[in-house]
Short mmCIF file of C-alpha atoms in Angstrom, two decimals:
data_model
loop_
_atom_site.label_atom_id
_atom_site.label_comp_id
_atom_site.label_asym_id
_atom_site.label_seq_id
_atom_site.Cartn_x
_atom_site.Cartn_y
_atom_site.Cartn_z
CA UNK A 1 -0.13 0.10 -0.16
CA UNK A 2 2.93 2.42 0.79
CA UNK A 3 4.21 2.00 -2.87
CA UNK A 4 0.77 2.50 -4.35
CA UNK A 5 0.32 5.93 -2.10
CA UNK A 6 3.77 6.98 -2.91
CA UNK A 7 3.30 6.35 -6.76
CA UNK A 8 0.08 8.33 -6.47
CA UNK A 9 2.20 11.26 -4.60
CA UNK A 10 4.47 11.11 -7.39
CA UNK A 11 1.74 11.55 -10.33
CA UNK A 12 0.12 14.52 -7.99
CA UNK A 13 3.27 16.41 -6.88
CA UNK A 14 6.54 14.86 -8.45
CA UNK A 15 10.02 13.52 -7.53
CA UNK A 16 10.58 15.31 -4.33
CA UNK A 17 7.44 14.60 -2.89
CA UNK A 18 7.57 10.97 -3.56
CA UNK A 19 10.74 10.83 -1.86
CA UNK A 20 9.25 12.43 1.35
CA UNK A 21 6.67 9.90 1.21
CA UNK A 22 8.81 7.03 1.06
CA UNK A 23 12.63 7.16 0.93
CA UNK A 24 13.46 4.57 -1.96
CA UNK A 25 10.49 5.48 -4.24
CA UNK A 26 11.74 4.13 -7.61
CA UNK A 27 9.38 0.89 -7.59
CA UNK A 28 6.82 3.62 -6.97
CA UNK A 29 7.78 5.79 -10.04
CA UNK A 30 7.90 2.81 -12.25
CA UNK A 31 4.19 1.90 -11.19
CA UNK A 32 3.32 5.62 -11.79
CA UNK A 33 5.16 5.75 -15.35
CA UNK A 34 3.09 2.45 -16.27
CA UNK A 35 -0.08 3.55 -15.13
CA UNK A 36 0.47 7.02 -17.30
CA UNK A 37 1.15 4.89 -20.31
CA UNK A 38 -1.39 2.20 -19.91
CA UNK A 39 -4.10 4.15 -17.94
CA UNK A 40 -4.81 1.24 -15.79
CA UNK A 41 -5.16 1.58 -12.06
CA UNK A 42 -1.98 1.97 -9.97
CA UNK A 43 -2.85 -1.59 -8.79
CA UNK A 44 -3.21 -3.17 -12.11
CA UNK A 45 -0.27 -1.18 -13.07
CA UNK A 46 1.87 -2.70 -10.38
CA UNK A 47 0.49 -6.37 -11.46
CA UNK A 48 1.58 -5.79 -15.05
CA UNK A 49 4.81 -4.66 -13.92
CA UNK A 50 5.01 -7.99 -11.92
CA UNK A 51 4.32 -10.05 -14.74
CA UNK A 52 7.10 -8.36 -16.91
CA UNK A 53 9.44 -8.60 -13.85
CA UNK A 54 8.69 -12.50 -13.47
CA UNK A 55 9.07 -13.11 -17.18
CA UNK A 56 12.60 -11.37 -16.74
CA UNK A 57 13.44 -13.60 -13.82
CA UNK A 58 12.42 -16.82 -15.33
CA UNK A 59 14.44 -15.90 -18.59
CA UNK A 60 17.55 -14.95 -16.59
CA UNK A 61 17.32 -17.89 -14.35
CA UNK A 62 17.00 -20.45 -17.10
CA UNK A 63 19.79 -18.80 -19.00
CA UNK A 64 21.92 -18.66 -15.88
CA UNK A 65 21.62 -22.44 -15.47
CA UNK A 66 22.54 -22.96 -18.99
CA UNK A 67 25.52 -20.78 -18.24
CA UNK A 68 26.68 -22.79 -15.21
CA UNK A 69 25.62 -26.32 -16.54
CA UNK A 70 27.21 -26.68 -20.00
CA UNK A 71 26.16 -30.00 -20.26
CA UNK A 72 22.53 -29.74 -19.44
CA UNK A 73 20.29 -32.47 -20.47
CA UNK A 74 16.57 -30.89 -20.42
CA UNK A 75 16.70 -27.33 -21.53
CA UNK A 76 12.86 -26.74 -20.32
CA UNK A 77 13.68 -28.07 -16.74
CA UNK A 78 14.89 -24.68 -15.18
CA UNK A 79 11.67 -23.05 -16.39
CA UNK A 80 9.52 -25.85 -14.57
CA UNK A 81 11.32 -25.72 -11.29
CA UNK A 82 10.89 -21.84 -11.10
CA UNK A 83 7.51 -21.82 -12.26
CA UNK A 84 6.50 -24.46 -10.08
CA UNK A 85 7.90 -23.01 -7.28
CA UNK A 86 5.52 -22.48 -4.31
CA UNK A 87 7.71 -20.06 -2.32
CA UNK A 88 7.53 -17.56 -5.16
CA UNK A 89 4.18 -18.04 -6.37
CA UNK A 90 2.87 -17.00 -2.66
CA UNK A 91 3.92 -13.62 -3.58
CA UNK A 92 2.49 -13.12 -7.08
CA UNK A 93 -0.58 -10.93 -6.16
CA UNK A 94 1.44 -8.70 -3.53
CA UNK A 95 2.75 -5.26 -4.42
CA UNK A 96 6.29 -5.76 -3.42
CA UNK A 97 9.54 -4.09 -5.12
CA UNK A 98 11.17 -7.59 -4.66
CA UNK A 99 9.97 -8.66 -7.94
CA UNK A 100 11.95 -6.02 -9.91
CA UNK A 101 14.97 -6.74 -7.41
CA UNK A 102 15.23 -10.76 -8.01
CA UNK A 103 14.59 -10.05 -11.79
CA UNK A 104 17.58 -7.52 -12.36
CA UNK A 105 19.77 -9.21 -9.89
CA UNK A 106 19.60 -12.56 -11.80
CA UNK A 107 20.00 -10.85 -15.05
CA UNK A 108 23.10 -8.99 -13.63
CA UNK A 109 24.45 -12.36 -12.64
CA UNK A 110 23.90 -14.12 -15.81
CA UNK A 111 25.95 -11.18 -17.80
CA UNK A 112 28.56 -11.52 -14.88
CA UNK A 113 28.87 -15.07 -15.63
CA UNK A 114 29.29 -14.43 -19.55
CA UNK A 115 31.68 -11.78 -19.08
CA UNK A 116 33.70 -13.84 -16.93
CA UNK A 117 33.50 -16.93 -19.43
CA UNK A 118 33.88 -14.83 -22.61
CA UNK A 119 35.74 -11.70 -21.62
CA UNK A 120 33.75 -9.49 -23.77
CA UNK A 121 33.05 -5.49 -22.94
CA UNK A 122 29.41 -5.56 -23.81
CA UNK A 123 28.83 -8.47 -20.91
CA UNK A 124 30.50 -6.34 -18.45
CA UNK A 125 28.46 -3.42 -19.30
CA UNK A 126 25.34 -5.16 -18.95
CA UNK A 127 26.06 -6.74 -15.93
CA UNK A 128 26.70 -3.10 -14.37
CA UNK A 129 23.41 -2.02 -16.26
CA UNK A 130 21.48 -4.57 -14.59
CA UNK A 131 22.92 -4.62 -11.08
CA UNK A 132 22.28 -0.80 -10.99
CA UNK A 133 18.69 -1.39 -11.77
CA UNK A 134 18.43 -4.07 -9.06
CA UNK A 135 19.89 -1.40 -6.52
CA UNK A 136 17.28 1.04 -7.57
CA UNK A 137 14.65 -1.62 -5.97
CA UNK A 138 16.40 -2.76 -3.00
CA UNK A 139 19.49 -1.80 -1.50
CA UNK A 140 20.97 -4.94 -0.81
CA UNK A 141 22.42 -5.10 -4.42
CA UNK A 142 25.24 -3.10 -3.28
CA UNK A 143 26.64 -6.09 -1.94
CA UNK A 144 26.91 -7.93 -5.26
CA UNK A 145 27.87 -4.55 -6.89
CA UNK A 146 31.03 -4.41 -4.46
CA UNK A 147 31.79 -7.99 -3.98
CA UNK A 148 31.79 -9.66 -7.55
CA UNK A 149 34.38 -7.21 -9.28
CA UNK A 150 36.75 -8.16 -6.53
CA UNK A 151 35.66 -12.11 -7.07
CA UNK A 152 36.54 -11.25 -11.02
CA UNK A 153 39.99 -9.79 -9.90
CA UNK A 154 40.82 -12.90 -7.82
CA UNK A 155 40.02 -15.13 -10.45
CA UNK A 156 41.69 -13.50 -13.35
CA UNK A 157 44.59 -12.40 -11.32
CA UNK A 158 44.59 -9.15 -13.82
CA UNK A 159 43.63 -5.36 -13.44
CA UNK A 160 42.05 -5.15 -16.65
CA UNK A 161 38.92 -7.69 -16.06
CA UNK A 162 38.53 -5.91 -12.79
CA UNK A 163 38.27 -2.42 -14.51
CA UNK A 164 36.04 -3.81 -16.95
CA UNK A 165 33.71 -5.22 -13.95
CA UNK A 166 33.42 -1.86 -12.00
CA UNK A 167 34.23 1.15 -14.15
CA UNK A 168 30.40 1.91 -14.59
CA UNK A 169 29.85 1.65 -10.92
CA UNK A 170 31.61 5.11 -10.37
CA UNK A 171 28.43 6.64 -11.90
CA UNK A 172 26.08 5.52 -8.94
CA UNK A 173 28.75 5.85 -6.42
CA UNK A 174 29.56 9.30 -7.60
CA UNK A 175 26.02 10.32 -7.11
CA UNK A 176 25.66 8.78 -3.61
CA UNK A 177 29.02 10.57 -2.75
CA UNK A 178 27.47 14.04 -3.91
CA UNK A 179 24.46 13.53 -1.86
CA UNK A 180 26.28 12.77 1.19
CA UNK A 181 28.63 15.59 0.58
CA UNK A 182 25.89 18.07 -0.28
CA UNK A 183 24.19 17.32 2.95
CA UNK A 184 21.10 15.90 1.22
CA UNK A 185 18.95 13.14 2.43
CA UNK A 186 19.93 10.99 -0.31
CA UNK A 187 16.87 8.65 0.12
CA UNK A 188 18.00 5.81 2.07
CA UNK A 189 21.72 6.15 1.45
CA UNK A 190 22.53 6.97 4.96
CA UNK A 191 21.09 3.44 5.71
CA UNK A 192 23.79 1.72 3.86
CA UNK A 193 26.54 3.64 5.65
CA UNK A 194 24.99 2.64 9.04
CA UNK A 195 25.72 -0.90 8.34
CA UNK A 196 29.35 0.39 7.57
CA UNK A 197 29.65 1.47 11.10
CA UNK A 198 30.09 -1.69 12.60
CA UNK A 199 30.98 -0.67 16.03
CA UNK A 200 27.72 1.37 16.69
CA UNK A 201 26.12 -1.92 14.94
CA UNK A 202 27.57 -4.27 17.28
CA UNK A 203 27.36 -2.33 20.47
CA UNK A 204 23.53 -2.04 19.68
CA UNK A 205 23.05 -5.82 19.12
CA UNK A 206 25.05 -6.75 22.36
CA UNK A 207 22.60 -4.53 24.30
CA UNK A 208 19.69 -6.41 22.82
CA UNK A 209 21.54 -10.03 23.29
CA UNK A 210 21.90 -9.05 26.95
CA UNK A 211 18.16 -7.96 27.50
CA UNK A 212 16.89 -11.13 25.68
CA UNK A 213 19.31 -13.19 28.03
CA UNK A 214 18.15 -11.77 31.25
CA UNK A 215 14.83 -13.26 30.37
CA UNK A 216 15.69 -16.67 28.96
CA UNK A 217 18.85 -17.41 30.43
CA UNK A 218 18.61 -16.15 34.19
CA UNK A 219 21.44 -17.52 35.47
CA UNK A 220 24.20 -17.50 32.25
CA UNK A 221 23.48 -14.03 30.94
CA UNK A 222 26.79 -12.64 31.06
CA UNK A 223 28.53 -15.46 29.63
CA UNK A 224 26.22 -16.73 27.23
CA UNK A 225 24.11 -13.70 26.02
CA UNK A 226 25.73 -13.04 22.48
CA UNK A 227 25.96 -16.77 21.57
CA UNK A 228 22.35 -17.31 22.67
CA UNK A 229 21.29 -14.43 20.63
CA UNK A 230 22.96 -15.08 17.57
CA UNK A 231 22.18 -19.01 17.57
CA UNK A 232 18.52 -18.14 18.04
CA UNK A 233 18.32 -15.61 15.19
CA UNK A 234 20.64 -17.98 13.06
CA UNK A 235 18.10 -20.94 13.60
CA UNK A 236 15.11 -19.08 12.77
CA UNK A 237 16.65 -17.72 9.46
CA UNK A 238 17.84 -21.42 8.67
CA UNK A 239 14.42 -22.84 9.42
CA UNK A 240 12.40 -20.15 7.46
CA UNK A 241 14.80 -20.82 4.55
CA UNK A 242 14.44 -24.41 4.26
CA UNK A 243 10.66 -23.97 4.93
CA UNK A 244 10.40 -21.66 2.07
CA UNK A 245 11.78 -24.59 -0.34
CA UNK A 246 8.53 -26.58 0.29
CA UNK A 247 8.33 -30.60 0.70
CA UNK A 248 8.71 -31.19 -3.05
CA UNK A 249 11.92 -29.26 -3.34
CA UNK A 250 13.52 -30.47 -0.12
CA UNK A 251 12.74 -33.98 -1.16
CA UNK A 252 14.48 -33.45 -4.89
CA UNK A 253 17.47 -31.90 -2.79
CA UNK A 254 17.77 -34.99 -0.41
CA UNK A 255 17.67 -37.33 -3.15
CA UNK A 256 20.04 -35.52 -5.02
CA UNK A 257 22.70 -35.15 -2.43
CA UNK A 258 22.32 -38.95 -1.29
CA UNK A 259 22.41 -40.35 -5.02
CA UNK A 260 24.16 -37.99 -7.07
CA UNK A 261 27.49 -36.04 -7.20
CA UNK A 262 27.73 -32.52 -8.47
CA UNK A 263 29.90 -32.94 -11.65
CA UNK A 264 32.76 -30.51 -12.44
CA UNK A 265 31.29 -29.14 -15.41
CA UNK A 266 28.58 -27.53 -12.98
CA UNK A 267 29.94 -24.17 -11.88
CA UNK A 268 28.57 -25.17 -8.20
CA UNK A 269 31.45 -23.03 -6.49
CA UNK A 270 29.66 -19.64 -7.77
CA UNK A 271 26.25 -20.59 -6.62
CA UNK A 272 27.69 -21.26 -3.28
CA UNK A 273 29.21 -17.65 -3.04
CA UNK A 274 25.78 -16.30 -3.92
CA UNK A 275 24.38 -18.16 -1.75
CA UNK A 276 26.77 -17.16 1.01
CA UNK A 277 26.46 -13.51 0.27
CA UNK A 278 22.61 -13.79 0.17
CA UNK A 279 22.67 -15.53 3.37
CA UNK A 280 24.97 -12.85 5.08
CA UNK A 281 22.61 -9.85 3.80
CA UNK A 282 19.40 -11.40 5.27
CA UNK A 283 21.35 -12.33 8.39
CA UNK A 284 22.91 -9.12 9.33
CA UNK A 285 19.52 -7.42 8.44
CA UNK A 286 17.86 -9.86 10.86
CA UNK A 287 20.53 -8.94 13.48
CA UNK A 288 19.68 -5.55 13.35
CA UNK A 289 15.82 -5.44 12.93
CA UNK A 290 15.10 -9.13 14.70
CA UNK A 291 12.16 -8.98 11.96
CA UNK A 292 12.18 -11.33 8.97
CA UNK A 293 9.34 -11.73 6.24
CA UNK A 294 9.66 -15.05 4.55
CA UNK A 295 10.13 -13.23 1.17
CA UNK A 296 13.39 -12.06 2.45
CA UNK A 297 14.38 -15.76 2.20
CA UNK A 298 13.43 -15.93 -1.21
CA UNK A 299 16.67 -14.77 -2.59
CA UNK A 300 18.55 -17.67 -1.06
CA UNK A 301 16.08 -20.32 -2.20
CA UNK A 302 16.26 -18.91 -5.90
CA UNK A 303 19.98 -19.95 -5.83
CA UNK A 304 19.08 -23.34 -3.95
CA UNK A 305 16.65 -23.85 -6.92
CA UNK A 306 19.67 -23.97 -9.62
CA UNK A 307 21.08 -26.92 -7.51
CA UNK A 308 17.56 -28.52 -7.26
CA UNK A 309 17.13 -27.97 -11.01
CA UNK A 310 20.56 -29.85 -11.58
CA UNK A 311 19.32 -32.86 -9.03
CA UNK A 312 15.88 -32.97 -10.94
CA UNK A 313 17.42 -33.50 -14.56
CA UNK A 314 19.24 -36.91 -12.99
CA UNK A 315 16.28 -37.64 -11.36
CA UNK A 316 13.98 -37.35 -14.10
CA UNK A 317 16.51 -39.05 -16.54
CA UNK A 318 16.28 -42.16 -14.06
CA UNK A 319 12.79 -42.17 -14.24
CA UNK A 320 12.71 -41.77 -18.13
CA UNK A 321 14.96 -44.92 -18.34
CA UNK A 322 12.39 -46.91 -16.52
CA UNK A 323 10.15 -46.68 -19.71
CA UNK A 324 7.11 -46.39 -17.71
CA UNK A 325 5.12 -43.30 -19.50
CA UNK A 326 2.53 -43.07 -16.58
CA UNK A 327 5.40 -42.40 -13.99
CA UNK A 328 6.66 -39.29 -16.24
CA UNK A 329 3.01 -38.06 -16.43
CA UNK A 330 2.86 -38.43 -12.61
CA UNK A 331 5.72 -36.25 -11.68
CA UNK A 332 4.25 -33.92 -14.65
CA UNK A 333 1.23 -33.97 -12.59
CA UNK A 334 3.00 -33.31 -9.01
CA UNK A 335 4.84 -30.04 -10.47
CA UNK A 336 1.49 -28.93 -12.02
CA UNK A 337 -0.22 -29.38 -8.37
CA UNK A 338 2.62 -27.47 -7.00
CA UNK A 339 2.05 -24.50 -9.43
CA UNK A 340 -1.82 -24.47 -8.50
CA UNK A 341 -1.15 -24.62 -4.85
CA UNK A 342 1.11 -21.60 -4.66
CA UNK A 343 -1.30 -19.36 -6.89
CA UNK A 344 -4.38 -20.69 -4.75
CA UNK A 345 -2.69 -19.87 -1.48
CA UNK A 346 -1.50 -16.44 -2.41
CA UNK A 347 -5.00 -15.27 -3.85
CA UNK A 348 -6.70 -16.38 -0.42
CA UNK A 349 -4.06 -14.99 2.04
CA UNK A 350 -4.92 -11.34 2.13
CA UNK A 351 -8.06 -11.24 -0.19
CA UNK A 352 -10.62 -10.69 2.55
CA UNK A 353 -8.98 -7.07 3.05
CA UNK A 354 -9.71 -6.23 -0.63
CA UNK A 355 -13.13 -7.70 -0.66
CA UNK A 356 -14.01 -5.48 2.49
CA UNK A 357 -12.37 -2.57 0.90
CA UNK A 358 -14.81 -3.00 -2.21
CA UNK A 359 -17.66 -3.59 -0.06
CA UNK A 360 -17.17 -0.23 1.92
CA UNK A 361 -16.94 1.66 -1.48
CA UNK A 362 -20.44 0.40 -2.70
CA UNK A 363 -22.30 0.49 0.63
CA UNK A 364 -21.03 3.22 2.85
CA UNK A 365 -21.57 7.03 1.46
CA UNK A 366 -18.82 9.22 0.55
CA UNK A 367 -19.68 11.96 3.27
CA UNK A 368 -19.90 9.15 6.03
CA UNK A 369 -16.85 9.48 8.35
CA UNK A 370 -14.81 6.16 9.03
CA UNK A 371 -11.94 5.51 11.17
CA UNK A 372 -9.59 2.54 10.73
CA UNK A 373 -6.80 0.87 12.23
CA UNK A 374 -5.07 -0.97 9.16
CA UNK A 375 -3.21 0.83 6.22
CA UNK A 376 -4.50 -1.53 3.54
CA UNK A 377 -8.00 -1.50 4.77
CA UNK A 378 -7.86 2.37 4.50
CA UNK A 379 -6.16 2.14 0.93
CA UNK A 380 -8.69 -0.24 -0.73
CA UNK A 381 -11.66 1.38 0.80
CA UNK A 382 -10.65 4.70 -0.98
CA UNK A 383 -9.01 6.19 1.77
CA UNK A 384 -6.41 8.08 -0.62
CA UNK A 385 -9.47 9.83 -2.49
CA UNK A 386 -11.63 10.55 0.86
CA UNK A 387 -11.36 13.61 3.23
CA UNK A 388 -13.65 11.79 5.78
CA UNK A 389 -11.32 8.62 6.18
CA UNK A 390 -8.74 8.40 8.95
CA UNK A 391 -5.87 5.91 9.70
CA UNK A 392 -5.54 6.32 13.42
CA UNK A 393 -8.49 4.60 15.45
CA UNK A 394 -10.79 6.83 17.14
CA UNK A 395 -14.48 6.71 18.14
CA UNK A 396 -14.67 10.60 18.34
CA UNK A 397 -16.28 12.47 15.22
CA UNK A 398 -16.49 9.49 13.42
CA UNK A 399 -19.87 7.46 12.29
CA UNK A 400 -18.00 4.09 11.43
CA UNK A 401 -15.14 2.12 12.71
CA UNK A 402 -13.42 -0.37 9.99
CA UNK A 403 -10.99 -2.67 12.04
CA UNK A 404 -8.91 -5.65 11.16
CA UNK A 405 -9.17 -7.84 14.11
CA UNK A 406 -6.75 -10.82 14.75
CA UNK A 407 -8.44 -14.13 15.57
CA UNK A 408 -7.59 -14.18 19.20
CA UNK A 409 -7.61 -10.37 19.65
CA UNK A 410 -10.34 -9.15 22.39
CA UNK A 411 -9.16 -5.36 23.10
CA UNK A 412 -12.71 -4.34 21.27
CA UNK A 413 -14.91 -6.47 23.36
CA UNK A 414 -15.55 -3.74 26.23
CA UNK A 415 -16.64 -1.50 23.17
CA UNK A 416 -19.07 -3.81 21.72
CA UNK A 417 -20.49 -4.96 24.96
CA UNK A 418 -20.93 -1.57 25.91
CA UNK A 419 -22.79 -1.00 22.98
CA UNK A 420 -20.34 1.65 21.53
CA UNK A 421 -19.91 -0.57 18.67
CA UNK A 422 -22.65 -1.80 16.59
CA UNK A 423 -21.74 -4.77 13.86
CA UNK A 424 -22.66 -3.94 10.30
CA UNK A 425 -20.62 -6.22 7.99
CA UNK A 426 -17.51 -8.40 8.47
CA UNK A 427 -15.21 -11.07 6.41
CA UNK A 428 -13.20 -13.38 7.75
CA UNK A 429 -9.96 -14.35 6.12
CA UNK A 430 -8.21 -17.77 5.86
CA UNK A 431 -5.86 -16.97 8.78
CA UNK A 432 -8.81 -16.15 11.04
CA UNK A 433 -8.17 -12.65 11.15
CA UNK A 434 -10.99 -10.69 9.90
CA UNK A 435 -12.22 -7.11 8.63
CA UNK A 436 -14.97 -5.77 10.44
CA UNK A 437 -17.10 -2.50 10.04
CA UNK A 438 -19.12 -1.12 13.05
CA UNK A 439 -21.46 1.66 13.49
CA UNK A 440 -20.08 3.92 16.31
CA UNK A 441 -22.97 4.63 18.75
CA UNK A 442 -21.95 7.59 20.98
CA UNK A 443 -23.19 7.53 24.57
#
């Protein structure tokens, strides 16, 4: 919703206003541009961009796998693996900037591998163009932007490939330096610098670790606090990453690890470096925020899918050699079901909020004053265009209360029992949470 609101602000007031609304607005600007070109709504424009980004991502994933595995047996296998990946499908209907980041990151890595193989200046330039585009969607791309040229230098032991790999990056870093030197806010540039301040970062984490240990390790807080906090956060991240792969792909990975060896022609070392960098990025962010959404682990799992594609080729080859067509058809059905599960799950996850928003638009008068406690309900109910809808929940001077209520939330029971809130309409989501409209009854 924040991205859509920022796109709306950009259309209304321009670039500077969009930066004030959200400090990294390039995804929102892309939505606004698509909206102006197609005349679709902002939300539909975002979904159109997602379709394009998904195509770019699938194309990059397939071609990157072909580059990493010159002896690929089934050219279509990487496309099947990524399209049937439930973890990625969960986010198809969500308006998130990660789609652009994943797409351009994999395009950048594709051309980096091509440049590393063929030593062509065009490939070096394209890898830099795409990594800069990825950076405009998510700042994490700066890690790959900095590390990969040095990886190139280590492998080639020559300054020329290093120069080819990094010289265009002088442009974005010159812009960042100018913003810093001029005293401008620079979007979220200063967040990058805050991670470089390792001393402050580590001091803040130690305070957090001791606060946690006082409650969890009452008699060992002094000696084991940092170890306890790091191992706990690390465990959460690993479990979330493995869980995001799904049962089918975990099974393929386990079978592949037990039965098949990684051959020399498969460039697994590059994949391992990418997995390591991705894991470090997410873990450092996790150490700081202590909050992690499932989509943060998608980058790690996308690289793991390259291994799963590799093993899937061997497994499929083995099944095919059994000369049992029904078994091949069964495997195809399993992947198709996996695709359908991902799409169905994502469509129903937050759909009740949008449904309630549409109901509000058609059943509540434009002049009625509505208060809400949820940004998404505010947006989908037309709050951006209404003067009589406010996001801060308050009974005073309002006619209706539009609330998102978690399944076990009882904070509004007292108001309901006292007759201050009268139920008008409610929609329950798949998770048990609900969107509820109350009529406010002033005593």
